[in-house]
Coordinates of C-alpha atoms in Angstrom, one line a residue:
X1 CA -19.4 52.2 -4.8
X2 CA -18.3 50.8 -1.4
X3 CA -18.3 47.1 -0.7
X4 CA -20.5 45.8 2.2
X5 CA -17.4 45.4 4.4
X6 CA -16.6 49.1 4.0
X7 CA -20.2 50.2 4.9
X8 CA -21.0 50.9 8.6
X9 CA -22.9 48.0 10.2
X10 CA -26.0 50.0 10.7
X11 CA -26.1 51.0 7.0
X12 CA -25.8 47.5 5.6
X13 CA -29.0 46.3 3.8
X14 CA -30.1 43.6 6.3
X15 CA -29.4 45.9 9.3
X16 CA -31.3 48.7 7.6
X17 CA -34.3 46.5 7.2
X18 CA -34.4 45.8 10.9
X19 CA -33.7 49.5 11.8
X20 CA -35.8 51.4 9.2
X21 CA -38.2 48.9 7.7
X22 CA -37.9 47.1 4.3
X23 CA -39.9 49.9 2.5
X24 CA -37.1 52.4 3.1
X25 CA -34.4 50.6 1.2
X26 CA -33.5 51.2 -2.5
X27 CA -34.0 48.5 -5.1
X28 CA -30.2 47.9 -5.1
X29 CA -30.2 47.5 -1.3
X30 CA -33.2 45.1 -1.4
X31 CA -31.4 42.9 -3.9
X32 CA -28.2 43.0 -1.8
X33 CA -30.2 41.9 1.2
X34 CA -31.5 38.8 -0.8
X35 CA -28.2 37.6 -2.2
X36 CA -26.2 38.4 1.0
X37 CA -22.7 38.6 -0.3
X38 CA -20.5 38.9 -3.3
X39 CA -17.8 36.6 -4.7
X40 CA -14.1 36.8 -5.2
X41 CA -13.4 39.8 -7.4
X42 CA -17.0 41.1 -7.3
X43 CA -18.7 42.6 -4.3
X44 CA -22.4 42.4 -3.6
X45 CA -23.1 45.9 -4.7
X46 CA -21.7 45.3 -8.2
X47 CA -23.7 42.2 -8.5
X48 CA -26.8 43.9 -7.2
X49 CA -26.4 46.7 -9.8
X50 CA -26.3 44.1 -12.6
X51 CA -29.4 42.5 -11.2
X52 CA -31.2 45.8 -10.9
X53 CA -30.4 46.6 -14.6
X54 CA -31.7 43.1 -15.6
X55 CA -34.9 43.7 -13.7
X56 CA -35.6 46.9 -15.5
X57 CA -34.8 45.4 -18.9
X58 CA -37.1 42.4 -18.3
X59 CA -39.8 44.5 -16.5
X60 CA -39.4 42.5 -13.3
X61 CA -39.7 39.0 -14.8
X62 CA -36.1 37.7 -15.4
X63 CA -35.7 33.9 -15.8
X64 CA -33.4 31.6 -13.8
X65 CA -30.9 31.4 -16.7
X66 CA -30.8 35.2 -17.1
X67 CA -29.9 35.6 -13.4
X68 CA -27.3 32.8 -13.9
X69 CA -25.7 34.7 -16.7
X70 CA -24.7 37.6 -14.4
X71 CA -21.1 37.5 -13.2
X72 CA -21.1 36.5 -9.6
X73 CA -24.5 34.7 -9.6
X74 CA -24.3 31.0 -9.2
X75 CA -27.1 28.4 -9.0
X76 CA -27.9 29.2 -5.3
X77 CA -28.3 32.9 -5.8
X78 CA -30.2 32.5 -9.1
X79 CA -32.6 30.2 -7.3
X80 CA -33.0 32.6 -4.4
X81 CA -33.9 35.4 -6.8
X82 CA -36.4 33.5 -8.9
X83 CA -38.0 32.1 -5.7
X84 CA -38.3 35.6 -4.2
X85 CA -40.0 36.9 -7.3
X86 CA -42.3 33.9 -7.7
X87 CA -43.5 34.3 -4.1
X88 CA -44.0 38.0 -4.7
X89 CA -46.0 37.2 -7.8
X90 CA -48.2 34.7 -6.0
X91 CA -49.0 36.9 -3.1
X92 CA -49.3 40.3 -4.7
X93 CA -52.8 41.6 -4.4
X94 CA -52.9 43.1 -7.9
X95 CA -51.1 42.7 -11.2
X96 CA -49.4 45.8 -12.5
X97 CA -48.0 44.5 -15.7
X98 CA -50.2 46.1 -18.4
X99 CA -50.4 44.6 -21.9
X100 CA -51.3 47.0 -24.7
X101 CA -49.2 45.8 -27.7
X102 CA -47.1 42.8 -28.8
X103 CA -44.0 44.5 -27.5
X104 CA -45.4 44.2 -24.0
X105 CA -45.8 40.5 -24.4
X106 CA -42.6 39.4 -26.0
X107 CA -40.3 39.9 -23.0
X108 CA -42.5 37.5 -21.0
X109 CA -42.2 34.7 -23.5
X110 CA -38.7 35.3 -24.9
X111 CA -37.6 31.9 -23.5
X112 CA -40.0 30.1 -25.9
X113 CA -38.0 31.1 -29.0
X114 CA -35.4 28.4 -28.3
X115 CA -37.7 25.6 -27.2
X116 CA -37.7 22.5 -29.3
X117 CA -41.3 21.7 -28.5
X118 CA -44.3 23.8 -29.3
X119 CA -45.8 25.6 -26.2
X120 CA -49.2 27.2 -26.2
X121 CA -49.7 29.8 -23.6
X122 CA -52.8 31.6 -22.4
X123 CA -52.5 35.0 -20.6
X124 CA -55.5 36.2 -18.7
X125 CA -56.0 40.0 -18.2
X126 CA -58.3 42.1 -16.1
X127 CA -60.5 44.9 -17.3
X128 CA -57.6 47.4 -17.1
X129 CA -55.5 45.2 -19.4
X130 CA -53.3 44.1 -16.5
X131 CA -51.8 40.6 -16.5
X132 CA -53.6 38.2 -14.1
X133 CA -51.8 35.0 -14.9
X134 CA -49.7 33.3 -17.6
X135 CA -50.2 29.6 -18.0
X136 CA -48.9 26.8 -20.3
X137 CA -52.0 25.1 -21.8
X138 CA -50.3 22.5 -23.9
X139 CA -46.9 21.3 -24.9
X140 CA -46.8 19.5 -28.2
X141 CA -44.3 17.7 -30.4
X142 CA -42.2 20.1 -32.6
X143 CA -44.8 21.9 -34.8
X144 CA -47.9 20.2 -33.5
X145 CA -49.7 21.2 -30.3
X146 CA -53.4 20.3 -30.1
X147 CA -55.4 22.9 -28.4
X148 CA -59.0 22.6 -27.2
X149 CA -61.2 25.6 -26.2
X150 CA -62.2 23.8 -23.0
X151 CA -58.6 23.6 -21.8
X152 CA -57.9 27.2 -22.9
X153 CA -60.8 28.9 -21.2
X154 CA -61.2 26.9 -18.0
X155 CA -58.7 29.0 -16.0
X156 CA -59.8 32.2 -17.7
X157 CA -63.3 31.7 -16.3
X158 CA -61.8 31.0 -12.9
X159 CA -59.7 34.2 -13.1
X160 CA -62.8 36.1 -14.1
X161 CA -60.7 37.5 -16.9
X162 CA -62.0 40.2 -19.1
X163 CA -59.8 39.2 -21.9
X164 CA -57.1 36.7 -22.9
X165 CA -54.1 36.7 -25.1
X166 CA -52.5 33.6 -26.7
X167 CA -48.9 32.9 -27.5
X168 CA -47.2 29.9 -29.0
X169 CA -43.8 29.3 -30.5
X170 CA -42.6 27.7 -33.7
X171 CA -39.5 25.5 -33.2
X172 CA -38.9 25.7 -36.9
X173 CA -37.7 29.2 -36.5
X174 CA -40.3 30.8 -38.8
X175 CA -43.1 32.7 -37.1
X176 CA -45.5 32.5 -40.1
X177 CA -48.9 31.1 -39.1
X178 CA -49.9 27.7 -40.5
X179 CA -53.3 26.8 -41.7
X180 CA -53.8 24.9 -38.5
X181 CA -52.8 28.0 -36.4
X182 CA -55.4 30.0 -38.2
X183 CA -58.1 27.3 -37.8
X184 CA -57.4 26.9 -34.0
X185 CA -57.5 30.7 -33.5
X186 CA -60.8 30.9 -35.4
X187 CA -62.3 28.2 -33.1
X188 CA -61.0 29.9 -30.0
X189 CA -62.5 33.2 -31.1
X190 CA -65.9 31.6 -31.6
X191 CA -65.7 30.0 -28.1
X192 CA -64.6 33.3 -26.6
X193 CA -67.6 35.1 -28.1
X194 CA -70.0 32.7 -26.5
X195 CA -68.2 33.1 -23.1
X196 CA -68.1 36.9 -23.3
X197 CA -64.3 37.0 -23.1
X198 CA -62.3 39.2 -25.5
X199 CA -59.3 37.9 -27.4
X200 CA -56.7 40.6 -27.6
X201 CA -54.2 38.8 -29.8
X202 CA -52.6 35.6 -30.8
X203 CA -48.8 35.9 -31.1
X204 CA -46.4 33.4 -32.7
X205 CA -42.8 33.8 -31.6
X206 CA -39.8 32.1 -33.2
X207 CA -36.1 32.6 -33.7
X208 CA -36.7 34.8 -36.8
X209 CA -39.2 37.2 -35.1
X210 CA -42.9 37.2 -34.3
X211 CA -46.3 37.5 -36.0
X212 CA -49.3 39.2 -34.4
X213 CA -52.7 37.9 -35.6
X214 CA -54.2 41.2 -34.7
X215 CA -51.6 43.2 -36.7
X216 CA -52.2 40.8 -39.6
X217 CA -55.9 41.3 -39.4
X218 CA -56.5 37.7 -38.6
X219 CA -58.4 38.5 -35.4

């Protein structure tokens, strides 16, 4: 693959955007246009190829630290990438990330596995099972995170969500649900039934794997 300096001026990503329109560039070229240039020993095309691979692996939702782990990406470029994707997410007219099984959810919350506090997340979905929004509802101390139905469903109602999916992490490393986890889920299911919102699943993620309440027959 040629470096940017070896490519004709008119065929360079930023020049092609001006000449042909942004919609006519490949994914690799779009990434190269965002990051601008490479570093000593690695040209922009090589870095863009690594980013493109990461995007496919993470289904378009890589984290700042995942960008930073790429050879040739520093804090500035990592910030540029996550900022670009966050803006795209905020202004996109429709979610296209469909959730049908736990495996679809886990890449979105992989960062929770190493957290030292317990995070409780609510994902809202439309009638087609597409992700509307992912929000942190509470952050607790280690293995204790109090959750109230009012806080959980306030945004789901605003989103006009057809269904929700809950995720929380266990800093202990074990994904096995506690009695408190089961009790909280039961109360949330009762509240959801009153509101007419379906609960697809409640997933606990930890360093030693995950547990799906739906797969366990707990929902």
